[in-house]
PDB file of C-alpha atoms in Angstrom:
ATOM      1  CA  MET J   1      41.055  77.277-108.868  1.00  0.00           C
ATOM      2  CA  SER J   2      43.575  74.505-108.380  1.00  0.00           C
ATOM      3  CA  GLY J   3      43.100  71.459-110.566  1.00  0.00           C
ATOM      4  CA  GLN J   4      43.558  69.122-107.594  1.00  0.00           C
ATOM      5  CA  SER J   5      41.199  66.213-107.072  1.00  0.00           C
ATOM      6  CA  LEU J   6      38.287  66.451-104.661  1.00  0.00           C
ATOM      7  CA  LEU J   7      38.626  65.311-101.083  1.00  0.00           C
ATOM      8  CA  VAL J   8      37.606  61.806-100.028  1.00  0.00           C
ATOM      9  CA  PRO J   9      37.348  60.394 -96.490  1.00  0.00           C
ATOM     10  CA  GLY J  10      40.534  58.965 -95.005  1.00  0.00           C
ATOM     11  CA  GLU J  11      41.141  56.500 -92.176  1.00  0.00           C
ATOM     12  CA  LEU J  12      40.528  57.502 -88.566  1.00  0.00           C
ATOM     13  CA  SER J  13      43.170  56.878 -85.931  1.00  0.00           C
ATOM     14  CA  PRO J  14      42.165  55.557 -82.487  1.00  0.00           C
ATOM     15  CA  THR J  15      40.478  58.027 -80.139  1.00  0.00           C
ATOM     16  CA  ARG J  16      43.026  60.093 -78.235  1.00  0.00           C
ATOM     17  CA  SER J  17      42.926  59.935 -74.446  1.00  0.00           C
ATOM     18  CA  VAL J  18      42.589  62.872 -72.078  1.00  0.00           C
ATOM     19  CA  PRO J  19      44.171  62.708 -68.595  1.00  0.00           C
ATOM     20  CA  GLY J  20      41.608  61.861 -65.945  1.00  0.00           C
ATOM     21  CA  ALA J  21      42.432  64.955 -63.908  1.00  0.00           C
ATOM     22  CA  ILE J  22      41.135  67.251 -66.686  1.00  0.00           C
ATOM     23  CA  ALA J  23      37.480  68.239 -66.218  1.00  0.00           C
ATOM     24  CA  ARG J  24      35.131  67.152 -69.002  1.00  0.00           C
ATOM     25  CA  PRO J  25      32.208  69.137 -70.409  1.00  0.00           C
ATOM     26  CA  GLU J  26      28.886  67.676 -69.294  1.00  0.00           C
ATOM     27  CA  TYR J  27      28.071  66.348 -72.768  1.00  0.00           C
ATOM     28  CA  VAL J  28      31.009  63.922 -72.999  1.00  0.00           C
ATOM     29  CA  GLY J  29      29.651  60.381 -73.162  1.00  0.00           C
ATOM     30  CA  LYS J  30      26.132  61.619 -73.946  1.00  0.00           C
ATOM     31  CA  PRO J  31      24.390  61.804 -77.351  1.00  0.00           C
ATOM     32  CA  ALA J  32      23.789  65.545 -76.994  1.00  0.00           C
ATOM     33  CA  PRO J  33      24.492  68.387 -74.573  1.00  0.00           C
ATOM     34  CA  THR J  34      21.966  69.535 -71.997  1.00  0.00           C
ATOM     35  CA  PRO J  35      20.212  72.622 -73.451  1.00  0.00           C
ATOM     36  CA  TYR J  36      21.578  75.880 -72.048  1.00  0.00           C
ATOM     37  CA  THR J  37      19.088  77.934 -70.066  1.00  0.00           C
ATOM     38  CA  GLY J  38      21.356  80.610 -68.612  1.00  0.00           C
ATOM     39  CA  PRO J  39      21.948  84.217 -69.695  1.00  0.00           C
ATOM     40  CA  GLU J  40      23.802  85.365 -72.797  1.00  0.00           C
ATOM     41  CA  VAL J  41      25.350  88.196 -70.742  1.00  0.00           C
ATOM     42  CA  GLN J  42      28.194  86.885 -68.583  1.00  0.00           C
ATOM     43  CA  ASP J  43      29.701  88.251 -65.385  1.00  0.00           C
ATOM     44  CA  ALA J  44      33.286  89.477 -65.163  1.00  0.00           C
ATOM     45  CA  GLU J  45      34.554  86.287 -63.525  1.00  0.00           C
ATOM     46  CA  THR J  46      33.105  84.061 -66.265  1.00  0.00           C
ATOM     47  CA  ILE J  47      34.563  86.325 -68.947  1.00  0.00           C
ATOM     48  CA  GLU J  48      38.012  86.091 -67.336  1.00  0.00           C
ATOM     49  CA  ARG J  49      37.794  82.294 -67.379  1.00  0.00           C
ATOM     50  CA  MET J  50      36.743  82.457 -71.033  1.00  0.00           C
ATOM     51  CA  ARG J  51      39.783  84.611 -71.750  1.00  0.00           C
ATOM     52  CA  ILE J  52      41.963  81.814 -70.363  1.00  0.00           C
ATOM     53  CA  ALA J  53      40.143  79.131 -72.369  1.00  0.00           C
ATOM     54  CA  GLY J  54      40.290  81.274 -75.500  1.00  0.00           C
ATOM     55  CA  GLY J  55      44.020  81.844 -75.117  1.00  0.00           C
ATOM     56  CA  ILE J  56      44.691  78.116 -74.832  1.00  0.00           C
ATOM     57  CA  ALA J  57      42.540  77.417 -77.899  1.00  0.00           C
ATOM     58  CA  ALA J  58      44.361  80.105 -79.885  1.00  0.00           C
ATOM     59  CA  ARG J  59      47.795  78.794 -78.907  1.00  0.00           C
ATOM     60  CA  ALA J  60      46.801  75.186 -79.608  1.00  0.00           C
ATOM     61  CA  MET J  61      45.675  76.225 -83.084  1.00  0.00           C
ATOM     62  CA  ALA J  62      48.920  78.120 -83.653  1.00  0.00           C
ATOM     63  CA  GLU J  63      50.979  75.094 -82.576  1.00  0.00           C
ATOM     64  CA  ALA J  64      49.126  72.811 -84.976  1.00  0.00           C
ATOM     65  CA  ALA J  65      49.407  75.389 -87.761  1.00  0.00           C
ATOM     66  CA  LYS J  66      53.217  75.328 -87.479  1.00  0.00           C
ATOM     67  CA  LEU J  67      53.130  71.829 -88.958  1.00  0.00           C
ATOM     68  CA  ILE J  68      50.999  72.695 -91.987  1.00  0.00           C
ATOM     69  CA  ALA J  69      52.951  71.680 -95.073  1.00  0.00           C
ATOM     70  CA  PRO J  70      52.631  69.336 -98.048  1.00  0.00           C
ATOM     71  CA  GLY J  71      52.836  65.722 -96.878  1.00  0.00           C
ATOM     72  CA  VAL J  72      51.404  66.294 -93.392  1.00  0.00           C
ATOM     73  CA  THR J  73      48.186  64.476 -92.434  1.00  0.00           C
ATOM     74  CA  THR J  74      45.239  66.206 -90.822  1.00  0.00           C
ATOM     75  CA  ASP J  75      45.434  63.586 -88.072  1.00  0.00           C
ATOM     76  CA  GLU J  76      48.894  64.882 -87.174  1.00  0.00           C
ATOM     77  CA  LEU J  77      47.452  68.383 -86.780  1.00  0.00           C
ATOM     78  CA  ASP J  78      44.844  66.907 -84.450  1.00  0.00           C
ATOM     79  CA  ARG J  79      47.546  65.196 -82.389  1.00  0.00           C
ATOM     80  CA  VAL J  80      49.453  68.449 -81.866  1.00  0.00           C
ATOM     81  CA  ALA J  81      46.400  70.500 -80.858  1.00  0.00           C
ATOM     82  CA  HIS J  82      45.119  67.701 -78.602  1.00  0.00           C
ATOM     83  CA  THR J  83      48.470  67.396 -76.829  1.00  0.00           C
ATOM     84  CA  TYR J  84      48.781  71.157 -76.358  1.00  0.00           C
ATOM     85  CA  MET J  85      45.338  71.500 -74.790  1.00  0.00           C
ATOM     86  CA  CYS J  86      45.829  68.536 -72.479  1.00  0.00           C
ATOM     87  CA  ASP J  87      49.298  69.732 -71.453  1.00  0.00           C
ATOM     88  CA  HIS J  88      47.707  73.031 -70.410  1.00  0.00           C
ATOM     89  CA  GLY J  89      44.875  71.468 -68.427  1.00  0.00           C
ATOM     90  CA  ALA J  90      42.162  71.981 -71.033  1.00  0.00           C
ATOM     91  CA  TYR J  91      39.761  69.483 -72.579  1.00  0.00           C
ATOM     92  CA  PRO J  92      39.379  69.606 -76.400  1.00  0.00           C
ATOM     93  CA  SER J  93      35.722  70.668 -76.638  1.00  0.00           C
ATOM     94  CA  THR J  94      34.964  68.883 -79.905  1.00  0.00           C
ATOM     95  CA  LEU J  95      36.126  65.469 -78.608  1.00  0.00           C
ATOM     96  CA  GLY J  96      32.899  63.622 -77.858  1.00  0.00           C
ATOM     97  CA  TYR J  97      30.621  66.544 -78.708  1.00  0.00           C
ATOM     98  CA  ARG J  98      27.566  64.820 -80.225  1.00  0.00           C
ATOM     99  CA  GLY J  99      29.924  61.932 -80.987  1.00  0.00           C
ATOM    100  CA  PHE J 100      32.567  63.930 -82.879  1.00  0.00           C
ATOM    101  CA  PRO J 101      35.672  61.714 -82.723  1.00  0.00           C
ATOM    102  CA  LYS J 102      38.562  64.196 -82.766  1.00  0.00           C
ATOM    103  CA  SER J 103      39.991  67.197 -80.933  1.00  0.00           C
ATOM    104  CA  LEU J 104      39.679  69.794 -83.684  1.00  0.00           C
ATOM    105  CA  CYS J 105      38.081  70.176 -87.114  1.00  0.00           C
ATOM    106  CA  THR J 106      40.262  70.190 -90.232  1.00  0.00           C
ATOM    107  CA  SER J 107      38.366  71.448 -93.290  1.00  0.00           C
ATOM    108  CA  VAL J 108      40.319  71.202 -96.551  1.00  0.00           C
ATOM    109  CA  ASN J 109      39.532  73.022 -99.825  1.00  0.00           C
ATOM    110  CA  GLU J 110      35.830  72.451-100.588  1.00  0.00           C
ATOM    111  CA  VAL J 111      34.988  71.483 -96.982  1.00  0.00           C
ATOM    112  CA  ILE J 112      32.964  74.321 -95.432  1.00  0.00           C
ATOM    113  CA  CYS J 113      33.254  73.117 -91.839  1.00  0.00           C
ATOM    114  CA  HIS J 114      33.419  70.150 -89.445  1.00  0.00           C
ATOM    115  CA  GLY J 115      36.005  68.139 -91.380  1.00  0.00           C
ATOM    116  CA  ILE J 116      37.239  65.181 -89.300  1.00  0.00           C
ATOM    117  CA  PRO J 117      41.032  64.773 -88.979  1.00  0.00           C
ATOM    118  CA  ASP J 118      42.180  61.487 -90.472  1.00  0.00           C
ATOM    119  CA  SER J 119      44.838  60.034 -92.770  1.00  0.00           C
ATOM    120  CA  THR J 120      44.188  62.725 -95.406  1.00  0.00           C
ATOM    121  CA  VAL J 121      47.498  64.148 -96.638  1.00  0.00           C
ATOM    122  CA  LEU J 122      47.804  67.864 -97.332  1.00  0.00           C
ATOM    123  CA  HIS J 123      49.112  68.750-100.804  1.00  0.00           C
ATOM    124  CA  ASP J 124      50.887  71.766-102.213  1.00  0.00           C
ATOM    125  CA  GLY J 125      48.207  74.290-103.198  1.00  0.00           C
ATOM    126  CA  ASP J 126      45.603  73.193-100.642  1.00  0.00           C
ATOM    127  CA  ILE J 127      43.936  75.443 -98.116  1.00  0.00           C
ATOM    128  CA  VAL J 128      42.978  74.042 -94.712  1.00  0.00           C
ATOM    129  CA  ASN J 129      40.883  75.434 -91.881  1.00  0.00           C
ATOM    130  CA  LEU J 130      41.700  74.510 -88.289  1.00  0.00           C
ATOM    131  CA  ASP J 131      38.840  74.936 -85.795  1.00  0.00           C
ATOM    132  CA  VAL J 132      39.938  74.564 -82.167  1.00  0.00           C
ATOM    133  CA  THR J 133      37.888  74.919 -78.985  1.00  0.00           C
ATOM    134  CA  ALA J 134      39.251  74.495 -75.456  1.00  0.00           C
ATOM    135  CA  TYR J 135      37.284  73.813 -72.265  1.00  0.00           C
ATOM    136  CA  ILE J 136      38.821  74.804 -68.942  1.00  0.00           C
ATOM    137  CA  GLY J 137      37.455  76.415 -65.807  1.00  0.00           C
ATOM    138  CA  GLY J 138      33.957  75.365 -66.820  1.00  0.00           C
ATOM    139  CA  VAL J 139      33.888  77.502 -69.991  1.00  0.00           C
ATOM    140  CA  HIS J 140      34.775  77.235 -73.675  1.00  0.00           C
ATOM    141  CA  GLY J 141      36.939  79.321 -76.022  1.00  0.00           C
ATOM    142  CA  ASP J 142      36.438  78.737 -79.772  1.00  0.00           C
ATOM    143  CA  ASN J 143      38.472  79.943 -82.762  1.00  0.00           C
ATOM    144  CA  ASN J 144      39.438  78.949 -86.276  1.00  0.00           C
ATOM    145  CA  ALA J 145      41.533  80.131 -89.201  1.00  0.00           C
ATOM    146  CA  THR J 146      42.282  79.044 -92.762  1.00  0.00           C
ATOM    147  CA  TYR J 147      45.887  78.407 -93.767  1.00  0.00           C
ATOM    148  CA  LEU J 148      47.709  78.067 -97.081  1.00  0.00           C
ATOM    149  CA  VAL J 149      49.571  74.849 -97.848  1.00  0.00           C
ATOM    150  CA  GLY J 150      52.675  75.576 -99.904  1.00  0.00           C
ATOM    151  CA  GLU J 151      52.134  77.586-103.094  1.00  0.00           C
ATOM    152  CA  VAL J 152      48.437  78.414-103.424  1.00  0.00           C
ATOM    153  CA  ASP J 153      46.727  79.862-106.503  1.00  0.00           C
ATOM    154  CA  GLU J 154      45.767  83.528-106.459  1.00  0.00           C
ATOM    155  CA  GLU J 155      42.012  82.916-106.425  1.00  0.00           C
ATOM    156  CA  SER J 156      42.264  80.772-103.284  1.00  0.00           C
ATOM    157  CA  ARG J 157      44.740  83.129-101.598  1.00  0.00           C
ATOM    158  CA  LEU J 158      42.426  86.092-102.110  1.00  0.00           C
ATOM    159  CA  LEU J 159      39.451  84.117-100.806  1.00  0.00           C
ATOM    160  CA  VAL J 160      41.340  83.367 -97.595  1.00  0.00           C
ATOM    161  CA  GLU J 161      42.565  86.944 -97.217  1.00  0.00           C
ATOM    162  CA  ARG J 162      39.116  88.428 -97.799  1.00  0.00           C
ATOM    163  CA  THR J 163      37.372  85.980 -95.481  1.00  0.00           C
ATOM    164  CA  GLU J 164      39.692  87.077 -92.680  1.00  0.00           C
ATOM    165  CA  GLU J 165      38.965  90.700 -93.568  1.00  0.00           C
ATOM    166  CA  SER J 166      35.207  90.018 -93.412  1.00  0.00           C
ATOM    167  CA  LEU J 167      35.629  88.797 -89.843  1.00  0.00           C
ATOM    168  CA  ALA J 168      37.628  91.901 -88.906  1.00  0.00           C
ATOM    169  CA  ARG J 169      34.917  94.148 -90.373  1.00  0.00           C
ATOM    170  CA  ALA J 170      32.179  92.242 -88.568  1.00  0.00           C
ATOM    171  CA  ILE J 171      33.963  92.562 -85.227  1.00  0.00           C
ATOM    172  CA  LYS J 172      34.230  96.325 -85.727  1.00  0.00           C
ATOM    173  CA  ALA J 173      30.455  96.465 -86.341  1.00  0.00           C
ATOM    174  CA  VAL J 174      29.656  94.995 -82.913  1.00  0.00           C
ATOM    175  CA  LYS J 175      28.261  97.784 -80.722  1.00  0.00           C
ATOM    176  CA  PRO J 176      25.823  97.665 -77.788  1.00  0.00           C
ATOM    177  CA  GLY J 177      22.292  98.551 -78.855  1.00  0.00           C
ATOM    178  CA  ARG J 178      22.653  97.285 -82.418  1.00  0.00           C
ATOM    179  CA  GLN J 179      20.754  94.249 -83.614  1.00  0.00           C
ATOM    180  CA  ILE J 180      22.874  91.155 -84.105  1.00  0.00           C
ATOM    181  CA  ASN J 181      22.033  91.098 -87.827  1.00  0.00           C
ATOM    182  CA  VAL J 182      24.450  94.020 -88.316  1.00  0.00           C
ATOM    183  CA  ILE J 183      27.175  91.350 -88.232  1.00  0.00           C
ATOM    184  CA  GLY J 184      25.777  89.441 -91.188  1.00  0.00           C
ATOM    185  CA  ARG J 185      24.951  92.643 -93.055  1.00  0.00           C
ATOM    186  CA  VAL J 186      28.588  93.743 -92.942  1.00  0.00           C
ATOM    187  CA  ILE J 187      29.921  90.314 -93.957  1.00  0.00           C
ATOM    188  CA  GLU J 188      27.442  89.813 -96.799  1.00  0.00           C
ATOM    189  CA  SER J 189      27.913  93.282 -98.266  1.00  0.00           C
ATOM    190  CA  TYR J 190      31.694  92.829 -98.289  1.00  0.00           C
ATOM    191  CA  ALA J 191      31.522  89.309 -99.775  1.00  0.00           C
ATOM    192  CA  LYS J 192      29.189  90.452-102.568  1.00  0.00           C
ATOM    193  CA  ARG J 193      31.880  92.843-103.823  1.00  0.00           C
ATOM    194  CA  PHE J 194      33.848  89.781-104.963  1.00  0.00           C
ATOM    195  CA  GLY J 195      30.976  87.534-105.981  1.00  0.00           C
ATOM    196  CA  TYR J 196      31.515  85.170-103.053  1.00  0.00           C
ATOM    197  CA  GLY J 197      28.831  82.972-101.564  1.00  0.00           C
ATOM    198  CA  VAL J 198      28.062  83.402 -97.860  1.00  0.00           C
ATOM    199  CA  VAL J 199      27.171  80.166 -96.067  1.00  0.00           C
ATOM    200  CA  ARG J 200      23.800  80.555 -94.353  1.00  0.00           C
ATOM    201  CA  ASP J 201      23.060  77.285 -92.572  1.00  0.00           C
ATOM    202  CA  PHE J 202      26.128  77.278 -90.327  1.00  0.00           C
ATOM    203  CA  THR J 203      26.478  80.303 -88.098  1.00  0.00           C
ATOM    204  CA  GLY J 204      28.214  81.936 -85.201  1.00  0.00           C
ATOM    205  CA  HIS J 205      26.802  81.116 -81.781  1.00  0.00           C
ATOM    206  CA  GLY J 206      26.571  82.073 -78.161  1.00  0.00           C
ATOM    207  CA  ILE J 207      29.294  80.482 -76.056  1.00  0.00           C
ATOM    208  CA  ASN J 208      30.074  80.464 -72.325  1.00  0.00           C
ATOM    209  CA  THR J 209      29.694  77.497 -69.985  1.00  0.00           C
ATOM    210  CA  SER J 210      27.864  76.031 -72.984  1.00  0.00           C
ATOM    211  CA  PHE J 211      29.690  75.238 -76.233  1.00  0.00           C
ATOM    212  CA  HIS J 212      26.602  76.449 -78.155  1.00  0.00           C
ATOM    213  CA  SER J 213      24.200  78.426 -75.998  1.00  0.00           C
ATOM    214  CA  GLY J 214      21.344  78.734 -78.488  1.00  0.00           C
ATOM    215  CA  LEU J 215      22.085  82.306 -79.581  1.00  0.00           C
ATOM    216  CA  ILE J 216      22.455  82.364 -83.378  1.00  0.00           C
ATOM    217  CA  VAL J 217      24.795  84.806 -85.156  1.00  0.00           C
ATOM    218  CA  PRO J 218      24.046  84.688 -88.924  1.00  0.00           C
ATOM    219  CA  HIS J 219      26.729  85.752 -91.392  1.00  0.00           C
ATOM    220  CA  TYR J 220      24.156  87.107 -93.854  1.00  0.00           C
ATOM    221  CA  ASP J 221      21.644  89.902 -93.343  1.00  0.00           C
ATOM    222  CA  SER J 222      18.854  87.950 -91.677  1.00  0.00           C
ATOM    223  CA  PRO J 223      15.662  89.892 -90.871  1.00  0.00           C
ATOM    224  CA  HIS J 224      15.048  87.444 -88.031  1.00  0.00           C
ATOM    225  CA  ALA J 225      18.313  88.173 -86.156  1.00  0.00           C
ATOM    226  CA  THR J 226      16.885  91.052 -84.137  1.00  0.00           C
ATOM    227  CA  THR J 227      18.479  90.250 -80.761  1.00  0.00           C
ATOM    228  CA  LEU J 228      19.980  93.422 -79.303  1.00  0.00           C
ATOM    229  CA  ILE J 229      23.711  93.312 -78.624  1.00  0.00           C
ATOM    230  CA  GLN J 230      24.447  93.997 -74.947  1.00  0.00           C
ATOM    231  CA  PRO J 231      27.652  94.508 -72.941  1.00  0.00           C
ATOM    232  CA  GLY J 232      28.824  91.209 -71.467  1.00  0.00           C
ATOM    233  CA  MET J 233      27.356  89.025 -74.230  1.00  0.00           C
ATOM    234  CA  THR J 234      29.779  86.346 -75.408  1.00  0.00           C
ATOM    235  CA  PHE J 235      29.502  84.785 -78.856  1.00  0.00           C
ATOM    236  CA  THR J 236      31.475  83.732 -81.912  1.00  0.00           C
ATOM    237  CA  ILE J 237      31.596  85.263 -85.365  1.00  0.00           C
ATOM    238  CA  GLU J 238      32.871  82.777 -87.957  1.00  0.00           C
ATOM    239  CA  PRO J 239      32.095  83.711 -91.577  1.00  0.00           C
ATOM    240  CA  MET J 240      32.333  80.988 -94.223  1.00  0.00           C
ATOM    241  CA  LEU J 241      32.781  82.412 -97.722  1.00  0.00           C
ATOM    242  CA  THR J 242      32.818  80.392-100.935  1.00  0.00           C
ATOM    243  CA  LEU J 243      34.037  80.873-104.484  1.00  0.00           C
ATOM    244  CA  GLY J 244      30.650  79.705-105.740  1.00  0.00           C
ATOM    245  CA  THR J 245      27.372  78.648-104.186  1.00  0.00           C
ATOM    246  CA  HIS J 246      26.516  78.817-100.489  1.00  0.00           C
ATOM    247  CA  GLU J 247      24.598  75.552-100.833  1.00  0.00           C
ATOM    248  CA  TYR J 248      26.144  72.392 -99.446  1.00  0.00           C
ATOM    249  CA  ASP J 249      26.150  68.607 -99.241  1.00  0.00           C
ATOM    250  CA  MET J 250      27.036  66.532 -96.206  1.00  0.00           C
ATOM    251  CA  TRP J 251      29.158  63.392 -96.204  1.00  0.00           C
ATOM    252  CA  ASP J 252      27.839  60.129 -94.811  1.00  0.00           C
ATOM    253  CA  ASP J 253      29.838  60.734 -91.609  1.00  0.00           C
ATOM    254  CA  GLY J 254      27.169  63.246 -90.597  1.00  0.00           C
ATOM    255  CA  TRP J 255      29.760  65.982 -90.021  1.00  0.00           C
ATOM    256  CA  THR J 256      31.779  66.919 -93.097  1.00  0.00           C
ATOM    257  CA  VAL J 257      30.026  69.748 -94.973  1.00  0.00           C
ATOM    258  CA  VAL J 258      31.177  70.449 -98.550  1.00  0.00           C
ATOM    259  CA  THR J 259      30.125  73.064-101.085  1.00  0.00           C
ATOM    260  CA  LYS J 260      27.535  71.695-103.484  1.00  0.00           C
ATOM    261  CA  ASP J 261      29.585  72.857-106.478  1.00  0.00           C
ATOM    262  CA  ARG J 262      32.802  71.588-104.802  1.00  0.00           C
ATOM    263  CA  ARG J 263      34.450  74.987-105.164  1.00  0.00           C
ATOM    264  CA  ARG J 264      36.703  76.220-102.398  1.00  0.00           C
ATOM    265  CA  THR J 265      35.653  77.865 -99.178  1.00  0.00           C
ATOM    266  CA  ALA J 266      37.410  79.627 -96.298  1.00  0.00           C
ATOM    267  CA  GLN J 267      36.499  80.491 -92.711  1.00  0.00           C
ATOM    268  CA  PHE J 268      37.829  82.529 -89.764  1.00  0.00           C
ATOM    269  CA  GLU J 269      36.481  82.728 -86.215  1.00  0.00           C
ATOM    270  CA  HIS J 270      36.969  84.454 -82.892  1.00  0.00           C
ATOM    271  CA  THR J 271      35.136  84.290 -79.583  1.00  0.00           C
ATOM    272  CA  LEU J 272      34.154  87.798 -78.464  1.00  0.00           C
ATOM    273  CA  VAL J 273      32.814  89.618 -75.437  1.00  0.00           C
ATOM    274  CA  VAL J 274      30.800  92.776 -76.010  1.00  0.00           C
ATOM    275  CA  THR J 275      32.196  95.810 -74.188  1.00  0.00           C
ATOM    276  CA  GLU J 276      30.629  99.206 -73.526  1.00  0.00           C
ATOM    277  CA  SER J 277      32.134 100.528 -76.775  1.00  0.00           C
ATOM    278  CA  GLY J 278      32.521  97.498 -79.053  1.00  0.00           C
ATOM    279  CA  ALA J 279      33.943  94.002 -78.759  1.00  0.00           C
ATOM    280  CA  GLU J 280      37.017  92.366 -77.248  1.00  0.00           C
ATOM    281  CA  ILE J 281      38.517  89.233 -78.813  1.00  0.00           C
ATOM    282  CA  LEU J 282      38.881  86.463 -76.214  1.00  0.00           C
ATOM    283  CA  THR J 283      40.735  84.034 -78.500  1.00  0.00           C
ATOM    284  CA  LEU J 284      44.106  85.740 -78.741  1.00  0.00           C
ATOM    285  CA  PRO J 285      47.329  83.740 -78.388  1.00  0.00           C
TER     286      PRO J 285
END
């Protein structure tokens, strides 16, 4: 592992504005979203709208990722993704979600998830996850990926590469009629080959008109995840693998989740729709 110092909170920039003509999710300005009570299986028209939202989220993430380099702040990555989504008529789903102050999550090195973009400067050898969700047409599209900053040590590079591979394997395991725990079983069995921890307390989730529908998609083999996968279901898979423990601490900001042993962690995510034969990725650029 890199000998770089551990992350500390930076300074937040002012809240970025969203043009008034862009529709907001219902939770903006509220302490929490209204609980979702609709179906997990979506109709063809909703899925098509999610494909549009997912494409914008994927392209916004790709635009921000172009800037990743030593010396760039995570706040600058937020600015680029925010601008891209707004320019394409989408609202950044994280902005104002349960009070989250920014338009994407930037999770660096030992941060598992939900890192808040701020004045933190990326350094040569870092890894950084960008998590971008776009809301347009009344639906959300959610994706993330972990990127290398400059020259990264082999241990970290392999962690990133294998975390992406675990997502690919999990997507291939999605078939109608299987229980949803097949996803976690595939991820956990692959991660164990390399001695990686698999984060348990932060999961994939149902997504549609709701950012988080209530459907839980564990990334470990949970005996409780017995929901049957059905065509038309829409959810995310977003494995978080660690070089050490899966246990975590949370910063005082109530969002930033870091590995308890402060070793590095990586994550990848796509929003999917279940088809008659498998799964289609809705977050493609």
